[in-house]
Amino acid sequence: GNSVTQMEGPVTLSEEAFLTINCTYTATGYPSLFWYVQYPGEGLQLLLKATKADDKGSNKGFEATYRKETTSFHLEKGSVQVSDSAVYFCALSRGSNYQLIWGAGTKLIIKP
Amino acid sequence: ETGVTQTPRHLVMGMTNKKSLKCEQHLGHNAMYWYKQSAKKPLELMFVYNFKEQTENNSVPSRFSPECPNSSHLFLHLHTLQPEDSALYLCASSQDKRITDTQYFGPGTRLTVL
């Protein structure tokens, strides 16, 4: 079946460090892939998405590339800020019911 | 401002109480969703409505009862809940149910069942 696996957190980094949060998926066919972010006390909001292989989604300095050969959609940012502290969720959309399949989330803590 | 509002933001209820959660979206979307978010677990999709019709019910216990009177409003009626139902309940909406559609989330209702 379809599934999403994210690296376990929390991930703790210093400000201006390079960030990678790993996400791999299992799905038949060609899913769409998403990264959502949840800031403390808020609901989830879309960070970026990619709808076909080799697409790169980007937003607010974050990037992720849809890699079909490795079934991955890793999230990266070159220089993180304290304000990036949040929980990041990887998800895929596939199937006739178009439901989102979610990863468990990765908590990111950025220290000044 | 996400365009999706939820009330109340916090709710504490006993196991014998009846309460309702409300969600409203101001985005003109046709699809609405209820999710349950528990600590360290993936989001669990509970219900999906598309054009006011329920299209998905992911084996949710009958003590949760959704209602969608129109495309802008979604309710979750709660009765005789269990302590393990304590969680953050998130409402979301999307333009339609297409594979590429972005879902827009409300801030959630933090529910505690005593």
mmCIF file of C-alpha atoms in Angstrom:
data_model
loop_
_atom_site.group_PDB
_atom_site.id
_atom_site.type_symbol
_atom_site.label_atom_id
_atom_site.label_comp_id
_atom_site.label_asym_id
_atom_site.label_seq_id
_atom_site.Cartn_x
_atom_site.Cartn_y
_atom_site.Cartn_z
ATOM 1 C CA GLY A 1 0.000 0.000 0.000
ATOM 2 C CA ASN A 2 0.897 3.667 -0.029
ATOM 3 C CA SER A 3 3.025 4.978 2.817
ATOM 4 C CA VAL A 4 5.352 7.817 3.806
ATOM 5 C CA THR A 5 8.367 7.492 6.083
ATOM 6 C CA GLN A 6 10.041 10.512 7.659
ATOM 7 C CA MET A 7 13.124 10.752 9.798
ATOM 8 C CA GLU A 8 12.341 10.803 13.477
ATOM 9 C CA GLY A 9 12.846 13.985 15.408
ATOM 10 C CA PRO A 10 13.411 16.178 17.051
ATOM 11 C CA VAL A 11 16.076 17.629 14.827
ATOM 12 C CA THR A 12 18.030 20.329 16.658
ATOM 13 C CA LEU A 13 20.224 22.765 14.736
ATOM 14 C CA SER A 14 21.914 26.081 15.303
ATOM 15 C CA GLU A 15 20.815 29.151 13.379
ATOM 16 C CA GLU A 16 22.285 29.363 9.851
ATOM 17 C CA ALA A 17 22.937 25.608 9.711
ATOM 18 C CA PHE A 18 22.044 23.502 6.667
ATOM 19 C CA LEU A 19 18.862 21.478 7.013
ATOM 20 C CA THR A 20 17.854 18.155 5.536
ATOM 21 C CA ILE A 21 14.729 16.273 6.584
ATOM 22 C CA ASN A 22 14.438 12.920 4.855
ATOM 23 C CA CYS A 23 11.210 11.631 3.374
ATOM 24 C CA THR A 24 10.749 8.423 1.408
ATOM 25 C CA TYR A 25 7.547 6.990 0.063
ATOM 26 C CA THR A 26 5.958 3.839 -1.242
ATOM 27 C CA ALA A 27 3.311 4.215 -3.898
ATOM 28 C CA THR A 28 2.253 2.773 -7.208
ATOM 29 C CA GLY A 29 2.155 4.998 -10.227
ATOM 30 C CA TYR A 30 2.834 8.704 -9.997
ATOM 31 C CA PRO A 31 1.778 10.365 -6.750
ATOM 32 C CA SER A 32 1.912 14.069 -5.995
ATOM 33 C CA LEU A 33 4.203 14.914 -3.080
ATOM 34 C CA PHE A 34 3.827 17.625 -0.460
ATOM 35 C CA TRP A 35 5.588 19.188 2.497
ATOM 36 C CA TYR A 36 3.359 20.833 5.082
ATOM 37 C CA VAL A 37 4.546 22.798 8.120
ATOM 38 C CA GLN A 38 2.830 23.260 11.475
ATOM 39 C CA TYR A 39 3.988 26.160 13.622
ATOM 40 C CA PRO A 40 3.279 26.013 17.373
ATOM 41 C CA GLY A 41 -0.421 26.465 18.132
ATOM 42 C CA GLU A 42 -1.437 26.541 14.486
ATOM 43 C CA GLY A 43 -2.864 24.240 11.858
ATOM 44 C CA LEU A 44 -0.859 22.816 8.985
ATOM 45 C CA GLN A 45 -0.005 24.920 5.970
ATOM 46 C CA LEU A 46 1.411 23.905 2.621
ATOM 47 C CA LEU A 47 5.131 24.624 2.327
ATOM 48 C CA LEU A 48 5.782 23.221 -1.152
ATOM 49 C CA LYS A 49 4.703 20.499 -3.524
ATOM 50 C CA ALA A 50 5.760 18.597 -6.650
ATOM 51 C CA THR A 51 3.418 16.793 -8.967
ATOM 52 C CA LYS A 52 5.736 14.820 -11.260
ATOM 53 C CA ALA A 53 9.169 13.220 -11.258
ATOM 54 C CA ASP A 54 12.172 15.589 -11.237
ATOM 55 C CA ASP A 55 9.984 18.562 -10.281
ATOM 56 C CA LYS A 56 11.483 20.817 -7.626
ATOM 57 C CA GLY A 57 9.159 22.531 -5.200
ATOM 58 C CA SER A 58 10.437 25.625 -3.425
ATOM 59 C CA ASN A 59 9.155 28.212 -0.974
ATOM 60 C CA LYS A 60 10.625 30.452 1.761
ATOM 61 C CA GLY A 61 14.124 29.131 1.042
ATOM 62 C CA PHE A 62 13.046 25.481 1.372
ATOM 63 C CA GLU A 63 13.424 23.073 -1.538
ATOM 64 C CA ALA A 64 12.527 19.466 -2.281
ATOM 65 C CA THR A 65 13.015 17.449 -5.461
ATOM 66 C CA TYR A 66 10.716 14.599 -6.508
ATOM 67 C CA ARG A 67 13.106 11.667 -7.065
ATOM 68 C CA LYS A 68 11.275 8.709 -8.524
ATOM 69 C CA GLU A 69 14.381 6.542 -8.794
ATOM 70 C CA THR A 70 14.977 6.747 -5.051
ATOM 71 C CA THR A 71 11.299 7.319 -4.106
ATOM 72 C CA SER A 72 12.326 10.320 -2.052
ATOM 73 C CA PHE A 73 11.287 13.921 -1.456
ATOM 74 C CA HIS A 74 13.835 15.269 1.010
ATOM 75 C CA LEU A 75 13.348 18.777 2.384
ATOM 76 C CA GLU A 76 16.371 21.099 2.403
ATOM 77 C CA LYS A 77 17.217 24.646 3.400
ATOM 78 C CA GLY A 78 20.604 26.253 3.169
ATOM 79 C CA SER A 79 20.450 28.464 6.263
ATOM 80 C CA VAL A 80 17.775 27.951 8.900
ATOM 81 C CA GLN A 81 16.378 30.595 11.228
ATOM 82 C CA VAL A 82 14.841 30.381 14.680
ATOM 83 C CA SER A 83 11.484 31.131 13.062
ATOM 84 C CA ASP A 84 11.724 27.840 11.118
ATOM 85 C CA SER A 85 11.151 25.909 14.340
ATOM 86 C CA ALA A 86 8.045 23.840 13.665
ATOM 87 C CA VAL A 87 6.847 20.343 12.815
ATOM 88 C CA TYR A 88 7.280 19.336 9.175
ATOM 89 C CA PHE A 89 5.042 16.742 7.514
ATOM 90 C CA CYS A 90 5.694 14.897 4.264
ATOM 91 C CA ALA A 91 2.632 13.595 2.410
ATOM 92 C CA LEU A 92 1.617 11.996 -0.854
ATOM 93 C CA SER A 93 -1.609 12.058 -2.801
ATOM 94 C CA ARG A 94 -2.507 9.012 -4.772
ATOM 95 C CA GLY A 95 -5.360 6.785 -5.645
ATOM 96 C CA SER A 96 -8.874 7.188 -6.858
ATOM 97 C CA ASN A 97 -9.983 8.799 -3.600
ATOM 98 C CA TYR A 98 -7.129 11.342 -3.667
ATOM 99 C CA GLN A 99 -6.553 11.011 0.050
ATOM 100 C CA LEU A 100 -3.359 12.418 1.477
ATOM 101 C CA ILE A 101 -1.089 9.815 3.061
ATOM 102 C CA TRP A 102 0.930 11.438 5.832
ATOM 103 C CA GLY A 103 4.260 10.873 7.472
ATOM 104 C CA ALA A 104 4.471 11.073 11.269
ATOM 105 C CA GLY A 105 6.071 14.513 11.222
ATOM 106 C CA THR A 106 9.531 15.744 12.159
ATOM 107 C CA LYS A 107 9.942 18.365 14.845
ATOM 108 C CA LEU A 108 12.631 20.932 14.036
ATOM 109 C CA ILE A 109 14.201 23.049 16.782
ATOM 110 C CA ILE A 110 16.502 25.904 15.806
ATOM 111 C CA LYS A 111 18.647 27.419 18.542
ATOM 112 C CA PRO A 112 19.996 30.977 18.297
ATOM 113 C CA GLU B 1 -5.002 34.023 7.913
ATOM 114 C CA THR B 2 -5.653 30.579 6.495
ATOM 115 C CA GLY B 3 -9.286 31.156 5.578
ATOM 116 C CA VAL B 4 -10.370 28.173 7.665
ATOM 117 C CA THR B 5 -11.634 28.832 11.182
ATOM 118 C CA GLN B 6 -12.433 26.362 13.924
ATOM 119 C CA THR B 7 -14.310 26.770 17.192
ATOM 120 C CA PRO B 8 -13.785 26.190 19.994
ATOM 121 C CA ARG B 9 -10.001 26.185 20.130
ATOM 122 C CA HIS B 10 -9.983 24.174 23.346
ATOM 123 C CA LEU B 11 -12.598 21.811 24.743
ATOM 124 C CA VAL B 12 -12.665 19.713 27.890
ATOM 125 C CA MET B 13 -15.519 17.252 28.224
ATOM 126 C CA GLY B 14 -16.570 14.323 30.320
ATOM 127 C CA MET B 15 -17.260 10.921 28.843
ATOM 128 C CA THR B 16 -21.032 11.397 29.091
ATOM 129 C CA ASN B 17 -21.152 14.863 27.541
ATOM 130 C CA LYS B 18 -22.337 15.831 24.069
ATOM 131 C CA LYS B 19 -20.476 18.591 22.273
ATOM 132 C CA SER B 20 -19.879 19.810 18.736
ATOM 133 C CA LEU B 21 -16.865 21.146 16.883
ATOM 134 C CA LYS B 22 -17.407 23.733 14.173
ATOM 135 C CA CYS B 23 -15.386 24.494 11.064
ATOM 136 C CA GLU B 24 -15.968 27.266 8.555
ATOM 137 C CA GLN B 25 -14.051 27.984 5.362
ATOM 138 C CA HIS B 26 -14.131 31.291 3.514
ATOM 139 C CA LEU B 27 -12.243 30.085 0.438
ATOM 140 C CA GLY B 28 -15.079 28.945 -1.802
ATOM 141 C CA HIS B 29 -13.846 25.357 -1.679
ATOM 142 C CA ASN B 30 -15.937 22.302 -2.462
ATOM 143 C CA ALA B 31 -14.218 19.651 -0.331
ATOM 144 C CA MET B 32 -13.861 19.592 3.467
ATOM 145 C CA TYR B 33 -12.094 17.173 5.775
ATOM 146 C CA TRP B 34 -11.856 16.181 9.439
ATOM 147 C CA TYR B 35 -8.509 14.871 10.728
ATOM 148 C CA LYS B 36 -7.377 13.601 14.117
ATOM 149 C CA GLN B 37 -3.836 14.491 15.185
ATOM 150 C CA SER B 38 -2.341 12.512 18.057
ATOM 151 C CA ALA B 39 1.172 12.913 19.390
ATOM 152 C CA LYS B 40 3.877 11.199 17.316
ATOM 153 C CA LYS B 41 1.372 9.593 14.929
ATOM 154 C CA PRO B 42 0.553 10.442 11.324
ATOM 155 C CA LEU B 43 -2.553 12.485 10.763
ATOM 156 C CA GLU B 44 -5.617 10.279 10.623
ATOM 157 C CA LEU B 45 -8.219 11.200 8.058
ATOM 158 C CA MET B 46 -11.672 10.772 9.572
ATOM 159 C CA PHE B 47 -14.231 12.110 7.101
ATOM 160 C CA VAL B 48 -14.332 13.740 3.684
ATOM 161 C CA TYR B 49 -17.154 15.778 2.205
ATOM 162 C CA ASN B 50 -17.301 16.845 -1.423
ATOM 163 C CA PHE B 51 -20.093 19.177 -2.516
ATOM 164 C CA LYS B 52 -21.800 18.520 0.869
ATOM 165 C CA GLU B 53 -21.856 14.749 0.308
ATOM 166 C CA GLN B 54 -19.837 12.459 2.543
ATOM 167 C CA THR B 55 -17.415 10.535 0.349
ATOM 168 C CA GLU B 56 -15.110 8.960 2.921
ATOM 169 C CA ASN B 57 -15.540 7.522 6.397
ATOM 170 C CA ASN B 58 -12.322 5.893 7.503
ATOM 171 C CA SER B 59 -13.781 3.404 9.968
ATOM 172 C CA VAL B 60 -14.471 6.118 12.507
ATOM 173 C CA PRO B 61 -16.445 5.039 15.610
ATOM 174 C CA SER B 62 -20.070 6.122 15.655
ATOM 175 C CA ARG B 63 -19.464 8.334 18.700
ATOM 176 C CA PHE B 64 -18.137 10.812 16.105
ATOM 177 C CA SER B 65 -20.857 12.121 13.821
ATOM 178 C CA PRO B 66 -20.101 14.619 11.041
ATOM 179 C CA GLU B 67 -22.503 17.077 9.487
ATOM 180 C CA CYS B 68 -22.029 19.297 6.443
ATOM 181 C CA PRO B 69 -25.028 21.581 5.939
ATOM 182 C CA ASN B 70 -23.351 23.518 3.111
ATOM 183 C CA SER B 71 -19.983 23.760 1.382
ATOM 184 C CA SER B 72 -18.723 26.364 3.853
ATOM 185 C CA HIS B 73 -19.541 24.666 7.147
ATOM 186 C CA LEU B 74 -18.566 21.369 8.694
ATOM 187 C CA PHE B 75 -19.445 20.064 12.141
ATOM 188 C CA LEU B 76 -18.221 17.149 14.206
ATOM 189 C CA HIS B 77 -20.712 16.024 16.831
ATOM 190 C CA LEU B 78 -19.229 14.199 19.790
ATOM 191 C CA HIS B 79 -20.974 11.941 22.292
ATOM 192 C CA THR B 80 -19.875 9.379 24.886
ATOM 193 C CA LEU B 81 -16.223 9.811 23.997
ATOM 194 C CA GLN B 82 -13.347 7.896 25.531
ATOM 195 C CA PRO B 83 -10.133 9.314 27.039
ATOM 196 C CA GLU B 84 -8.167 7.975 24.060
ATOM 197 C CA ASP B 85 -10.160 10.344 21.853
ATOM 198 C CA SER B 86 -8.226 13.241 23.372
ATOM 199 C CA ALA B 87 -6.317 14.834 20.491
ATOM 200 C CA LEU B 88 -6.108 17.843 18.201
ATOM 201 C CA TYR B 89 -8.948 17.786 15.669
ATOM 202 C CA LEU B 90 -8.123 19.565 12.451
ATOM 203 C CA CYS B 91 -10.474 20.716 9.745
ATOM 204 C CA ALA B 92 -9.248 21.300 6.207
ATOM 205 C CA SER B 93 -10.681 22.300 2.856
ATOM 206 C CA SER B 94 -9.579 22.101 -0.772
ATOM 207 C CA GLN B 95 -10.928 23.364 -4.055
ATOM 208 C CA ASP B 96 -11.901 19.859 -5.079
ATOM 209 C CA LYS B 97 -10.651 16.320 -4.452
ATOM 210 C CA ARG B 98 -8.032 16.309 -7.192
ATOM 211 C CA ILE B 99 -4.671 14.680 -6.695
ATOM 212 C CA THR B 100 -2.808 17.994 -6.935
ATOM 213 C CA ASP B 101 -5.128 20.079 -4.776
ATOM 214 C CA THR B 102 -3.663 21.834 -1.757
ATOM 215 C CA GLN B 103 -5.490 21.392 1.518
ATOM 216 C CA TYR B 104 -5.923 24.445 3.753
ATOM 217 C CA PHE B 105 -6.095 23.754 7.463
ATOM 218 C CA GLY B 106 -7.718 25.459 10.394
ATOM 219 C CA PRO B 107 -5.858 25.899 13.702
ATOM 220 C CA GLY B 108 -7.567 22.901 15.265
ATOM 221 C CA THR B 109 -9.588 22.163 18.381
ATOM 222 C CA ARG B 110 -7.625 20.701 21.281
ATOM 223 C CA LEU B 111 -9.972 18.154 22.826
ATOM 224 C CA THR B 112 -9.466 16.629 26.258
ATOM 225 C CA VAL B 113 -11.799 13.841 27.392
ATOM 226 C CA LEU B 114 -11.804 13.239 31.131
#
